[in-house]
Amino acid sequence: MNIIHFDIIDSTNTYLKNNYNSLDDYTFVSASLQTHGRGRNNRIWNSNQNENLLFSLLLKNKECIDMYKSISIITAYSIIEVLKDYQINNLYLKWPNDVYVGDKKICGILLESVSKNDIECLIVGVGLNVNQSNFEGEYIIDPTSMKKIINIDIDIDLLKKRIYERILFNIDKILKGHDFYKDFIKYDYLKDREVYMELNNQKKKVKVIGINPNYSLRILIDEEYTDVEAGEVSFHV
Ligand code: BTN
């Protein structure tokens, strides 16, 4: 276990991708500023210097790699638990890896892996909006931050420690056999919504039934039930 902080770096996920070989399992890397912060689907993740929590967690052990399907959701769930301690309510987990407050995004997760013959490691990258109040630029979903909701400046170092500990605590619990399904299912943002999903390179309107116990998403499409393992969900064509 190891904690590293950079004042400035290209991307904490990229740092772990390039250095995972020489780093311990559960290494946690944070940054005050990223010059090339990355979001999902090759999007850019912009964040003001010193205002938000930007970190990546390295997972190298086989047990964690084997449960890769659960990692984003368990990370999002851990963040929800910590945000509740800050009196933030109306929290949702938007499958597969965002945290929302109401209809606004507060946190995004980018799960990556490095593979040779097998998966060598997982990298869980998290961008949580903490003290930033103004979000300029184009966002697909309206962003929000902890400060915008509770109106106080948050100690990012303390928050970082709490989130790191909670994620490790929950990973340990799941490795010991705890089933988080009934814990996270109550935060399912997409449940019963009509959304658009890209399936076989085509955007299709689908009705979401909800997250399954195995972390896939059950949808109703063309009057048939299907379970999807991964995918981008949007509310517009
Ligand atoms: C998304 O919602 O698209 C995922 C955003 C993930 C951003 C975080 S910030 C820390 C880590 N380093 C990166 O370059 N990306 C992730």
Coordinates of N, CA and C in Angstrom, one line a residue, residues 66-230:
D66 N -10.1 -10.5 -10.9 CA -11.2 -11.4 -11.2 C -12.6 -10.7 -11.0
M67 N -12.6 -9.8 -10.1 CA -14.0 -9.2 -9.9 C -14.1 -7.8 -10.5
Y68 N -13.4 -7.6 -11.7 CA -13.3 -6.3 -12.3 C -14.7 -5.8 -12.6
K69 N -15.7 -6.6 -12.8 CA -17.1 -6.2 -13.2 C -17.7 -5.4 -12.0
S70 N -17.2 -5.7 -10.8 CA -17.8 -5.0 -9.7 C -17.1 -3.7 -9.2
I71 N -15.9 -3.5 -9.8 CA -15.0 -2.5 -9.2 C -15.6 -1.1 -9.4
S72 N -16.1 -0.7 -10.5 CA -16.6 0.6 -10.7 C -17.8 0.9 -9.8
I73 N -18.7 -0.1 -9.7 CA -19.9 0.1 -8.9 C -19.5 0.2 -7.4
I74 N -18.6 -0.6 -7.0 CA -18.2 -0.6 -5.6 C -17.4 0.7 -5.2
T75 N -16.7 1.2 -6.2 CA -16.0 2.5 -6.0 C -17.1 3.6 -5.9
A76 N -18.0 3.6 -6.9 CA -19.1 4.6 -6.8 C -19.9 4.5 -5.5
Y77 N -20.2 3.3 -5.1 CA -20.9 3.1 -3.9 C -20.1 3.7 -2.7
S78 N -18.8 3.4 -2.6 CA -18.0 3.9 -1.5 C -18.0 5.4 -1.5
I79 N -18.0 6.0 -2.7 CA -18.0 7.5 -2.7 C -19.4 8.0 -2.2
I80 N -20.4 7.4 -2.6 CA -21.8 7.7 -2.1 C -21.8 7.7 -0.6
E81 N -21.2 6.6 0.0 CA -21.2 6.5 1.5 C -20.5 7.7 2.1
V82 N -19.3 8.0 1.5 CA -18.6 9.1 2.1 C -19.3 10.5 1.9
L83 N -19.9 10.7 0.8 CA -20.6 11.9 0.5 C -21.8 12.1 1.5
K84 N -22.4 11.0 1.8 CA -23.5 11.0 2.8 C -23.0 11.5 4.2
D85 N -21.8 11.2 4.5 CA -21.2 11.7 5.8 C -21.1 13.2 5.8
Y86 N -21.0 13.8 4.5 CA -20.9 15.2 4.4 C -22.3 15.9 4.3
Q87 N -23.3 15.1 4.6 CA -24.7 15.6 4.6 C -25.2 15.9 3.1
I88 N -24.6 15.2 2.2 CA -25.1 15.3 0.8 C -26.1 14.2 0.6
N89 N -27.3 14.6 0.1 CA -28.4 13.7 -0.1 C -28.8 13.6 -1.6
N90 N -29.8 12.8 -1.8 CA -30.2 12.7 -3.2 C -29.1 12.1 -4.1
L91 N -28.4 11.2 -3.6 CA -27.3 10.6 -4.3 C -27.7 9.4 -5.1
Y92 N -27.1 9.3 -6.3 CA -27.4 8.2 -7.2 C -26.2 7.6 -7.8
L93 N -26.3 6.3 -8.1 CA -25.2 5.7 -8.9 C -25.7 5.5 -10.3
K94 N -25.1 6.1 -11.2 CA -25.6 5.9 -12.6 C -24.7 4.9 -13.3
W95 N -25.3 3.7 -13.5 CA -24.6 2.6 -14.1 C -23.9 3.0 -15.3
P96 N -22.6 2.7 -15.6 CA -21.8 1.8 -14.8 C -20.9 2.5 -13.9
N97 N -20.7 3.8 -14.0 CA -19.7 4.4 -13.2 C -19.7 5.9 -12.9
D98 N -20.9 6.5 -12.7 CA -21.0 7.9 -12.4 C -21.7 8.0 -11.0
V99 N -21.4 9.1 -10.3 CA -22.2 9.4 -9.2 C -22.9 10.7 -9.5
Y100 N -24.2 10.7 -9.2 CA -25.0 11.9 -9.4 C -25.6 12.4 -8.1
V101 N -25.8 13.7 -8.1 CA -26.7 14.3 -7.0 C -27.9 14.9 -7.8
G102 N -29.0 14.3 -7.5 CA -30.2 14.7 -8.3 C -29.9 14.3 -9.8
D103 N -30.0 15.3 -10.7 CA -29.8 15.0 -12.1 C -28.4 15.5 -12.5
K104 N -27.6 15.9 -11.6 CA -26.3 16.4 -11.9 C -25.1 15.5 -11.6
K105 N -24.1 15.5 -12.4 CA -23.0 14.6 -12.2 C -22.0 15.3 -11.2
I106 N -21.6 14.5 -10.2 CA -20.6 15.0 -9.2 C -19.3 14.2 -9.3
C107 N -19.3 13.1 -9.9 CA -18.2 12.2 -9.9 C -18.2 11.3 -11.1
G108 N -17.1 11.1 -11.8 CA -16.9 10.2 -12.9 C -15.8 9.2 -12.6
I109 N -16.0 8.0 -13.1 CA -15.0 6.9 -12.8 C -14.5 6.4 -14.2
L110 N -13.2 6.3 -14.3 CA -12.6 5.7 -15.6 C -11.9 4.4 -15.1
L111 N -12.5 3.2 -15.5 CA -11.8 2.0 -15.1 C -11.0 1.5 -16.3
E112 N -9.7 1.3 -16.1 CA -8.9 0.8 -17.2 C -8.1 -0.4 -16.8
S113 N -7.6 -1.2 -17.8 CA -6.8 -2.3 -17.4 C -5.6 -2.3 -18.3
V114 N -4.5 -3.0 -17.8 CA -3.3 -3.2 -18.7 C -3.3 -4.7 -18.9
S115 N -3.2 -5.1 -20.2 CA -3.1 -6.5 -20.5 C -1.9 -6.9 -21.3
K116 N -1.3 -8.1 -21.0 CA -0.4 -8.7 -21.9 C -1.1 -9.9 -22.4
N117 N -0.7 -11.1 -21.8 CA -1.6 -12.3 -22.2 C -2.8 -12.2 -21.4
D118 N -2.6 -11.9 -20.1 CA -3.8 -11.8 -19.2 C -3.8 -10.3 -18.7
I119 N -4.9 -10.0 -17.9 CA -4.9 -8.7 -17.3 C -3.9 -8.6 -16.2
E120 N -3.0 -7.6 -16.3 CA -1.9 -7.4 -15.4 C -2.4 -6.6 -14.2
C121 N -3.2 -5.6 -14.5 CA -3.7 -4.7 -13.4 C -4.9 -4.0 -13.8
L122 N -5.7 -3.5 -12.8 CA -6.8 -2.6 -13.0 C -6.4 -1.2 -12.5
I123 N -6.9 -0.2 -13.2 CA -6.6 1.2 -12.7 C -8.0 1.9 -12.6
V124 N -8.3 2.3 -11.4 CA -9.6 2.9 -11.1 C -9.4 4.4 -11.0
G125 N -9.8 5.2 -12.0 CA -9.5 6.6 -11.9 C -10.8 7.3 -11.5
V126 N -10.7 8.3 -10.6 CA -11.9 9.0 -10.0 C -11.7 10.5 -10.1
G127 N -12.6 11.2 -10.7 CA -12.7 12.6 -10.6 C -13.9 13.0 -9.8
L128 N -13.7 13.6 -8.6 CA -14.8 14.0 -7.8 C -14.8 15.5 -7.7
N129 N -15.9 16.2 -8.0 CA -15.9 17.6 -8.0 C -16.1 18.1 -6.5
V130 N -15.2 18.8 -6.0 CA -15.2 19.1 -4.5 C -15.5 20.6 -4.3
N131 N -14.5 21.4 -4.6 CA -14.6 22.9 -4.2 C -14.8 23.8 -5.5
Q132 N -14.9 23.2 -6.6 CA -15.0 24.0 -7.8 C -16.5 24.5 -7.9
S133 N -16.7 25.8 -8.2 CA -18.0 26.3 -8.3 C -18.5 26.6 -9.7
N134 N -17.5 27.0 -10.5 CA -17.9 27.3 -11.9 C -17.3 26.3 -12.9
F135 N -18.2 25.8 -13.7 CA -17.8 24.8 -14.7 C -18.0 25.4 -16.1
E136 N -16.9 25.7 -16.7 CA -17.0 26.3 -18.0 C -16.6 25.2 -19.1
G137 N -17.2 25.3 -20.2 CA -16.9 24.3 -21.2 C -18.2 23.5 -21.5
E138 N -18.0 22.5 -22.3 CA -19.2 21.7 -22.7 C -19.3 20.4 -21.9
Y139 N -20.4 20.3 -21.2 CA -20.6 19.1 -20.4 C -21.8 18.4 -21.0
I140 N -21.7 17.1 -21.1 CA -22.9 16.3 -21.6 C -24.0 16.4 -20.5
I141 N -23.6 16.3 -19.3 CA -24.5 16.3 -18.2 C -24.1 17.5 -17.3
D142 N -25.0 18.3 -16.8 CA -24.7 19.4 -15.9 C -23.9 18.9 -14.7
P143 N -22.7 19.5 -14.5 CA -21.9 19.1 -13.3 C -22.3 19.8 -12.1
T144 N -22.0 19.2 -11.0 CA -22.1 19.9 -9.7 C -20.9 19.5 -8.8
S145 N -20.8 20.1 -7.6 CA -19.7 19.8 -6.8 C -20.2 19.8 -5.3
M146 N -19.4 19.3 -4.4 CA -19.8 19.2 -3.0 C -20.0 20.6 -2.5
K147 N -19.2 21.6 -2.9 CA -19.3 22.9 -2.4 C -20.6 23.6 -2.9
K148 N -20.9 23.3 -4.1 CA -22.2 23.9 -4.7 C -23.4 23.4 -3.9
I149 N -23.3 22.2 -3.3 CA -24.4 21.6 -2.6 C -24.5 22.0 -1.1
I150 N -23.3 21.9 -0.5 CA -23.3 22.2 1.0 C -22.8 23.6 1.3
N151 N -22.3 24.3 0.3 CA -21.9 25.6 0.5 C -20.8 25.9 1.5
I152 N -19.9 24.9 1.7 CA -18.7 25.1 2.5 C -17.4 24.6 1.8
D153 N -16.3 25.1 2.1 CA -15.0 24.6 1.5 C -14.7 23.3 2.2
I154 N -14.3 22.4 1.4 CA -14.0 21.0 2.0 C -12.5 20.8 2.0
D155 N -12.0 20.2 3.1 CA -10.6 19.8 3.2 C -10.4 18.6 2.3
I156 N -9.7 18.8 1.2 CA -9.6 17.7 0.2 C -8.7 16.6 0.7
D157 N -7.7 16.9 1.5 CA -6.8 15.8 2.0 C -7.6 14.9 2.9
L158 N -8.4 15.5 3.8 CA -9.2 14.6 4.7 C -10.2 13.8 3.9
L159 N -10.8 14.4 2.9 CA -11.8 13.7 2.1 C -11.1 12.6 1.3
K160 N -9.9 12.8 0.9 CA -9.1 11.8 0.1 C -8.9 10.6 1.0
K161 N -8.5 10.9 2.2 CA -8.2 9.8 3.2 C -9.4 9.0 3.4
R162 N -10.5 9.7 3.6 CA -11.8 8.9 3.9 C -12.2 8.1 2.7
I163 N -12.1 8.6 1.5 CA -12.5 7.9 0.4 C -11.6 6.7 0.1
Y164 N -10.3 6.9 0.3 CA -9.3 5.8 0.1 C -9.6 4.6 1.1
E165 N -9.8 5.0 2.3 CA -10.1 4.0 3.4 C -11.4 3.3 3.1
R166 N -12.4 4.0 2.6 CA -13.7 3.4 2.4 C -13.7 2.4 1.2
I167 N -12.9 2.8 0.2 CA -12.9 1.9 -1.0 C -12.1 0.6 -0.6
L168 N -11.0 0.8 0.1 CA -10.3 -0.4 0.6 C -11.1 -1.3 1.5
F169 N -11.8 -0.6 2.4 CA -12.7 -1.4 3.3 C -13.7 -2.2 2.6
N170 N -14.4 -1.5 1.6 CA -15.4 -2.2 0.8 C -14.8 -3.3 -0.1
I171 N -13.7 -3.1 -0.6 CA -13.1 -4.1 -1.5 C -12.7 -5.3 -0.6
D172 N -12.2 -5.1 0.6 CA -11.9 -6.1 1.5 C -13.2 -6.9 1.9
K173 N -14.3 -6.2 2.1 CA -15.5 -6.8 2.5 C -16.0 -7.7 1.3
I174 N -15.9 -7.2 0.1 CA -16.4 -8.0 -1.0 C -15.5 -9.3 -1.2
L175 N -14.2 -9.1 -1.0 CA -13.3 -10.2 -1.1 C -13.6 -11.3 0.0
K176 N -14.2 -10.8 1.1 CA -14.6 -11.8 2.1 C -16.0 -12.3 1.9
G177 N -16.6 -12.0 0.8 CA -17.8 -12.6 0.5 C -19.1 -11.7 0.7
H178 N -18.9 -10.5 1.1 CA -20.1 -9.6 1.3 C -20.7 -9.3 -0.1
D179 N -22.1 -9.4 -0.1 CA -22.8 -9.1 -1.3 C -23.4 -7.7 -1.2
F180 N -22.9 -6.7 -2.0 CA -23.3 -5.3 -1.9 C -24.6 -5.0 -2.6
Y181 N -25.2 -6.0 -3.3 CA -26.3 -5.8 -4.2 C -27.4 -4.9 -3.5
K182 N -27.9 -5.4 -2.3 CA -29.0 -4.7 -1.7 C -28.5 -3.3 -1.1
D183 N -27.2 -3.1 -1.0 CA -26.7 -1.8 -0.5 C -26.8 -0.8 -1.7
F184 N -26.3 -1.2 -2.9 CA -26.2 -0.2 -3.9 C -27.4 -0.1 -4.8
I185 N -28.3 -1.1 -4.7 CA -29.4 -1.1 -5.6 C -30.4 0.1 -5.3
K186 N -30.4 0.5 -4.1 CA -31.3 1.6 -3.8 C -30.8 3.0 -4.4
Y187 N -29.6 3.0 -4.9 CA -29.1 4.2 -5.5 C -29.2 4.2 -7.1
D188 N -29.8 3.2 -7.6 CA -29.8 3.0 -9.1 C -30.5 4.1 -9.8
Y189 N -29.8 5.0 -10.5 CA -30.4 6.2 -11.1 C -31.2 5.8 -12.4
L190 N -30.7 4.8 -13.1 CA -31.4 4.5 -14.4 C -32.6 3.7 -14.3
K191 N -32.8 3.1 -13.1 CA -34.0 2.1 -13.0 C -35.3 2.8 -13.5
D192 N -36.0 2.0 -14.4 CA -37.2 2.4 -14.9 C -37.2 3.6 -15.9
R193 N -36.0 4.1 -16.3 CA -35.9 5.2 -17.2 C -35.8 4.7 -18.6
E194 N -36.3 5.6 -19.5 CA -36.1 5.4 -21.0 C -34.9 6.1 -21.4
V195 N -33.9 5.4 -21.9 CA -32.6 6.1 -22.3 C -32.2 5.6 -23.7
Y196 N -31.1 6.2 -24.1 CA -30.5 5.7 -25.4 C -29.2 5.0 -25.1
M197 N -29.0 3.8 -25.7 CA -27.8 3.1 -25.5 C -27.2 2.7 -26.9
E198 N -25.9 2.8 -27.0 CA -25.2 2.4 -28.2 C -25.0 0.9 -28.1
L199 N -25.7 0.1 -29.0 CA -25.6 -1.3 -29.1 C -25.3 -1.7 -30.5
N200 N -24.3 -2.5 -30.7 CA -23.9 -2.9 -32.1 C -23.7 -1.7 -33.0
N201 N -23.1 -0.7 -32.5 CA -22.8 0.6 -33.2 C -24.1 1.3 -33.6
Q202 N -25.2 1.1 -32.9 CA -26.4 1.8 -33.2 C -27.0 2.3 -31.9
K203 N -27.4 3.6 -32.0 CA -28.1 4.1 -30.8 C -29.5 3.7 -30.8
K204 N -29.9 3.1 -29.7 CA -31.3 2.5 -29.6 C -32.0 3.1 -28.3
K205 N -33.3 3.3 -28.5 CA -34.0 3.7 -27.3 C -34.3 2.4 -26.5
V206 N -34.0 2.4 -25.2 CA -34.3 1.2 -24.4 C -34.9 1.6 -23.1
K207 N -35.6 0.7 -22.5 CA -36.2 0.9 -21.1 C -35.3 0.2 -20.1
V208 N -34.8 0.9 -19.1 CA -33.9 0.2 -18.2 C -34.8 -0.5 -17.1
I209 N -34.4 -1.7 -16.8 CA -35.1 -2.4 -15.8 C -34.3 -2.2 -14.5
G210 N -33.0 -2.3 -14.5 CA -32.2 -2.0 -13.3 C -30.9 -2.8 -13.3
I211 N -30.1 -2.5 -12.4 CA -28.8 -3.2 -12.2 C -29.0 -4.6 -11.7
N212 N -28.4 -5.6 -12.3 CA -28.5 -7.0 -11.9 C -27.5 -7.3 -10.7
P213 N -27.7 -8.4 -10.0 CA -26.8 -8.7 -8.9 C -25.3 -9.0 -9.5
N214 N -25.2 -9.3 -10.7 CA -23.8 -9.5 -11.3 C -23.3 -8.2 -11.9
Y215 N -23.9 -7.1 -11.6 CA -23.4 -5.7 -12.0 C -23.7 -5.4 -13.5
S216 N -24.3 -6.3 -14.2 CA -24.7 -5.9 -15.6 C -26.0 -5.1 -15.5
L217 N -26.5 -4.6 -16.6 CA -27.7 -3.8 -16.6 C -28.8 -4.5 -17.4
R218 N -29.9 -4.7 -16.8 CA -31.1 -5.3 -17.5 C -31.9 -4.3 -18.3
I219 N -32.0 -4.5 -19.6 CA -32.8 -3.5 -20.3 C -33.9 -4.2 -21.1
L220 N -34.9 -3.4 -21.5 CA -35.9 -3.9 -22.4 C -35.7 -3.2 -23.7
I221 N -35.5 -4.0 -24.8 CA -35.2 -3.4 -26.1 C -36.0 -4.2 -27.1
D222 N -36.8 -3.5 -27.9 CA -37.7 -4.2 -28.9 C -38.5 -5.3 -28.3
E223 N -39.0 -5.0 -27.1 CA -39.8 -6.0 -26.3 C -39.1 -7.2 -25.9
E224 N -37.8 -7.2 -25.8 CA -37.0 -8.3 -25.3 C -36.1 -7.9 -24.2
Y225 N -36.0 -8.7 -23.2 CA -35.1 -8.4 -22.1 C -33.6 -8.8 -22.5
T226 N -32.7 -7.9 -22.2 CA -31.3 -8.2 -22.5 C -30.4 -7.7 -21.3
D227 N -29.3 -8.3 -21.1 CA -28.4 -7.9 -20.1 C -27.2 -7.3 -20.7
V228 N -26.8 -6.1 -20.4 CA -25.6 -5.6 -21.0 C -24.5 -5.4 -20.0
E229 N -23.3 -5.7 -20.4 CA -22.1 -5.7 -19.4 C -21.5 -4.3 -19.4
A230 N -21.5 -3.6 -20.5 CA -20.9 -2.3 -20.5 C -21.6 -1.4 -21.5

